[in-house]
Amino acid sequence: MQCVILCAGFATRLYPLTRTVPKHLLPVAGRPVLDYVVERLAGVGIDRGVLVTNRTFADQFHRWAANQPLAANLQILDDRATSNEDRLGSIGDLQFALTQGGIEEDFLVVNGDNLFTFALEGVLETFRRLGNTITLYDVGSESETAKMGVADCDTGGRVVGFREKPALPGTTVASIGIYVYRAEVRLLVDRYLAEGNSADKTGSFVEWLHQQTPVFGHRIRAEDGLWFDIGSHEQYEEANRMVKRLQPPRGEDSLPPEPMS
């Protein structure tokens, strides 16, 4: 299995912090957000794949990868976008990564501004058992859920409905931008875009995908670990505060190790 890490956004909501630094490389407890992402991927044996970024920040991602041993097998791809006006969108970037990266096997997609402390083994176990899997997490409030995607699952965990950014979520459990897909979903990405659907949001793709092929939800419990979307100044400050609390007394070199399930 390979990974696709989506890092091509311009994060204008985080200006001025992200005028010259991509939010995926902003420091949290002294380390770039992406360090935490690749550590979690390596924890389940995924160290190959593609990181797709834009023309503006491509050089910074190359420098990060050169100094991060866990990124040694990541291809850094430049989608050539220079602003929000000419960006490909998350699904456009996913198609770009799958095609240019030559990924023809099962793949895990993660939004590169996700910072999470839980292990991914449970998500992969659901994938191995059931198939295409999206990751769900209680984000704490319906106001936050309204900014994200909401999945309705049956008793077997199958997604039977999906709403992207609903005005009235009716739940605090949201899809958090970690997806594991069978290899054949690559062709469905192509079909989705060829039909003229929105290229902008990964959740919009899930909303369409679950009507074409089975998709299942894997719920991460609060006791499994923390999750942050580095999407606003408040969320960035909260991530820094909470991750620092998790640091071992001897220093801030890494997140505390988690046992593999």
Coordinates of C-alpha atoms in Angstrom, one line a residue:
M1 CA 0.0 0.0 0.0
Q2 CA 1.1 3.5 -0.8
C3 CA 0.0 6.9 0.5
V4 CA -1.1 10.1 -1.1
I5 CA -0.5 13.2 1.2
L6 CA -2.4 16.2 0.0
C7 CA -0.5 19.4 0.7
A8 CA -1.4 21.8 -2.2
G9 CA -3.6 24.2 -0.4
F10 CA -2.7 27.9 0.2
A11 CA -4.3 28.2 3.7
T12 CA -5.3 31.8 3.4
R13 CA -7.3 31.5 6.7
L14 CA -3.9 31.2 8.4
Y15 CA -2.4 34.4 7.0
P16 CA 0.0 35.9 7.8
L17 CA 1.6 32.6 9.1
T18 CA 1.2 30.9 5.8
R19 CA 2.2 33.6 3.3
T20 CA 5.7 32.2 3.2
V21 CA 5.4 28.8 4.9
P22 CA 2.8 26.1 4.0
K23 CA 0.6 25.2 6.9
H24 CA 1.7 21.5 6.6
L25 CA 5.2 22.7 7.7
L26 CA 4.2 25.0 10.5
P27 CA 5.8 23.9 13.8
V28 CA 3.7 22.2 16.4
A29 CA 5.6 21.7 19.7
G30 CA 8.7 22.4 17.8
R31 CA 8.2 20.1 14.8
P32 CA 6.5 20.4 11.4
V33 CA 3.0 19.1 11.2
L34 CA 4.1 16.7 8.5
D35 CA 6.5 15.0 10.8
Y36 CA 3.6 13.7 12.9
V37 CA 1.8 12.5 9.8
V38 CA 4.7 10.5 8.3
E39 CA 5.4 9.0 11.8
R40 CA 1.9 7.6 12.0
L41 CA 2.1 6.3 8.4
A42 CA 5.4 4.6 9.2
G43 CA 3.9 3.1 12.3
V44 CA 1.7 0.9 10.1
G45 CA 4.4 0.2 7.5
I46 CA 3.5 2.8 4.9
D47 CA 6.6 4.7 3.8
R48 CA 6.1 4.9 0.0
G49 CA 3.9 7.2 -1.9
V50 CA 3.3 10.7 -3.1
L51 CA 3.1 14.1 -1.5
V52 CA 1.5 16.6 -3.9
T53 CA 2.0 20.3 -3.4
N54 CA 1.9 23.5 -5.4
R55 CA 4.5 25.6 -7.3
T56 CA 4.7 28.2 -4.6
F57 CA 5.8 25.9 -1.8
A58 CA 7.4 22.9 -3.7
D59 CA 11.0 23.8 -2.8
Q60 CA 10.1 23.9 0.9
F61 CA 8.7 20.4 0.8
H62 CA 11.8 19.2 -1.0
R63 CA 13.9 20.6 1.8
W64 CA 11.7 19.1 4.5
A65 CA 11.9 15.7 2.8
A66 CA 15.7 15.9 2.5
N67 CA 15.9 16.2 6.3
Q68 CA 13.2 13.8 7.2
P69 CA 14.3 10.1 7.0
L70 CA 10.7 8.9 7.0
A71 CA 10.1 10.8 3.7
A72 CA 12.9 9.1 1.8
N73 CA 10.5 7.1 -0.3
L74 CA 8.0 9.9 -0.9
Q75 CA 7.8 11.5 -4.3
I76 CA 7.3 15.3 -4.0
L77 CA 5.1 16.4 -6.9
D78 CA 4.4 20.0 -8.0
D79 CA 0.9 20.5 -9.4
R80 CA 2.0 23.9 -10.8
A81 CA -0.7 25.9 -9.0
T82 CA 0.4 29.3 -7.8
S83 CA -2.8 30.6 -6.2
N84 CA -6.4 29.6 -5.2
E85 CA -7.5 30.7 -8.6
D86 CA -5.6 28.1 -10.5
R87 CA -5.5 25.2 -8.0
L88 CA -6.5 21.7 -9.0
G89 CA -8.6 21.1 -5.9
S90 CA -8.2 18.1 -3.5
I91 CA -9.6 15.5 -5.9
G92 CA -7.8 17.1 -8.9
D93 CA -4.6 16.7 -6.9
L94 CA -5.5 13.1 -5.9
Q95 CA -5.9 12.2 -9.6
F96 CA -2.6 14.0 -10.4
A97 CA -0.8 12.1 -7.6
L98 CA -2.2 8.7 -8.6
T99 CA -1.4 9.3 -12.3
Q100 CA 2.0 11.0 -12.0
G101 CA 3.1 8.9 -9.1
G102 CA 2.2 5.7 -10.9
I103 CA 0.1 4.3 -8.0
E104 CA -1.8 1.2 -9.1
E105 CA -2.2 -0.6 -5.8
D106 CA -4.4 0.1 -2.7
F107 CA -3.7 3.5 -1.3
L108 CA -4.2 5.7 1.8
V109 CA -5.1 9.3 1.3
V110 CA -4.5 11.8 4.1
N111 CA -4.9 15.6 4.2
G112 CA -1.5 16.9 5.1
D113 CA -2.8 19.4 7.6
N114 CA -4.2 16.7 9.8
L115 CA -2.3 16.3 13.0
F116 CA -3.3 13.1 14.9
T117 CA -1.8 11.1 17.8
F118 CA -3.8 7.8 17.3
A119 CA -2.4 4.8 15.5
L120 CA -3.8 3.9 12.1
E121 CA -3.8 0.1 12.6
G122 CA -7.5 0.0 13.4
V123 CA -8.4 1.9 10.3
L124 CA -6.4 -0.5 8.2
E125 CA -7.9 -3.5 9.9
T126 CA -11.4 -2.2 8.9
F127 CA -10.1 -1.7 5.4
R128 CA -8.7 -5.3 5.2
R129 CA -11.9 -6.7 6.6
L130 CA -14.5 -4.6 4.7
G131 CA -12.9 -2.6 1.9
N132 CA -12.9 1.2 1.2
T133 CA -12.8 3.0 4.6
I134 CA -13.2 6.5 5.8
T135 CA -12.1 7.7 9.3
L136 CA -14.6 9.2 11.7
Y137 CA -13.9 11.2 14.8
D138 CA -15.9 13.2 17.4
V139 CA -14.8 16.7 16.8
G140 CA -16.6 18.0 19.9
S141 CA -19.3 20.4 18.5
E142 CA -21.8 20.6 15.7
S143 CA -20.4 24.0 14.7
E144 CA -17.1 22.2 13.8
T145 CA -18.9 19.3 12.2
A146 CA -20.7 21.8 9.9
K147 CA -17.4 22.6 8.4
M148 CA -16.6 19.0 7.5
G149 CA -18.3 15.9 6.1
V150 CA -20.9 13.8 8.0
A151 CA -21.4 10.1 7.3
D152 CA -24.5 8.1 8.0
C153 CA -23.5 4.4 8.6
D154 CA -25.7 1.4 9.0
T155 CA -25.3 -1.2 11.8
G156 CA -22.5 -2.9 9.8
G157 CA -20.6 0.3 9.4
R158 CA -21.4 0.8 5.7
V159 CA -21.8 4.4 4.6
V160 CA -25.4 4.8 3.5
G161 CA -25.4 8.6 3.3
F162 CA -22.8 11.4 3.3
R163 CA -23.2 15.2 3.6
E164 CA -20.4 17.6 2.9
K165 CA -20.5 20.7 5.2
P166 CA -24.2 20.3 6.3
A167 CA -25.9 23.3 7.8
L168 CA -27.5 21.1 10.5
P169 CA -25.2 18.1 11.1
G170 CA -27.2 16.6 14.0
T171 CA -23.9 15.0 15.2
T172 CA -20.5 15.8 16.4
V173 CA -18.9 12.9 14.6
A174 CA -17.2 13.9 11.3
S175 CA -15.0 12.5 8.5
I176 CA -11.5 13.7 9.2
G177 CA -9.6 13.4 5.9
I178 CA -8.1 10.0 6.3
Y179 CA -9.2 7.5 3.6
V180 CA -8.1 4.0 2.6
Y181 CA -9.1 2.9 -0.9
R182 CA -8.9 -0.2 -3.0
A183 CA -6.8 0.1 -6.2
E184 CA -9.9 0.2 -8.4
V185 CA -11.0 3.5 -6.8
R186 CA -8.3 5.1 -9.0
L187 CA -10.6 4.6 -12.0
L188 CA -13.6 6.0 -10.1
V189 CA -11.6 9.2 -9.4
D190 CA -11.2 9.6 -13.1
R191 CA -14.9 8.9 -13.7
Y192 CA -15.9 11.3 -10.9
L193 CA -14.0 14.2 -12.5
A194 CA -15.0 13.3 -16.1
E195 CA -18.6 13.6 -15.0
G196 CA -18.0 17.2 -14.0
N197 CA -18.2 16.8 -10.3
S198 CA -16.4 19.2 -7.9
A199 CA -12.7 18.7 -7.7
D200 CA -12.4 20.8 -4.6
K201 CA -13.3 18.6 -1.6
T202 CA -12.3 15.0 -0.7
G203 CA -15.7 14.8 1.1
S204 CA -17.6 15.6 -2.1
F205 CA -15.9 12.6 -3.6
V206 CA -17.0 10.3 -0.7
E207 CA -20.5 11.6 -1.1
W208 CA -20.5 10.4 -4.7
L209 CA -18.3 7.3 -4.2
H210 CA -20.5 5.5 -1.6
Q211 CA -23.3 5.4 -4.3
Q212 CA -21.0 3.6 -6.7
T213 CA -19.2 1.1 -4.5
P214 CA -19.3 0.1 -0.8
V215 CA -17.6 2.4 1.6
F216 CA -17.3 1.9 5.4
G217 CA -16.7 4.1 8.4
H218 CA -14.1 3.5 11.1
R219 CA -14.7 5.4 14.3
I220 CA -11.7 6.7 16.3
R221 CA -12.6 6.9 20.0
A222 CA -11.4 9.8 22.1
E223 CA -9.3 7.4 24.2
D224 CA -7.4 6.4 21.0
G225 CA -5.8 9.8 20.6
L226 CA -6.2 13.4 19.5
W227 CA -6.9 14.9 16.2
F228 CA -6.5 18.5 15.0
D229 CA -7.3 20.2 11.7
I230 CA -4.7 23.0 11.3
G231 CA -7.2 25.2 9.6
S232 CA -7.4 28.3 11.7
H233 CA -5.3 30.3 14.1
E234 CA -7.4 29.0 17.0
Q235 CA -7.0 25.4 15.9
Y236 CA -3.3 25.9 15.4
E237 CA -2.8 27.3 18.9
E238 CA -4.9 24.5 20.4
A239 CA -2.8 21.9 18.6
N240 CA 0.4 23.4 20.0
R241 CA -1.0 23.6 23.5
M242 CA -2.3 20.0 23.6
V243 CA 0.6 18.3 21.8
K244 CA 3.1 20.0 24.2
R245 CA 1.2 18.5 27.1
L246 CA 1.8 15.1 25.6
Q247 CA 5.5 15.5 25.4
P248 CA 7.6 13.3 27.7
P249 CA 9.4 15.1 30.6
R250 CA 12.8 14.5 29.1
G251 CA 12.1 16.9 26.1
E252 CA 10.0 17.6 23.1
D253 CA 11.6 15.3 20.6
S254 CA 8.6 13.2 19.8
L255 CA 5.1 12.2 20.6
P256 CA 4.8 9.5 23.2
P257 CA 4.9 6.0 21.6
E258 CA 1.7 4.2 21.2
P259 CA 1.4 0.4 21.3
M260 CA 0.5 -1.3 18.0
S261 CA -2.9 -3.0 18.2

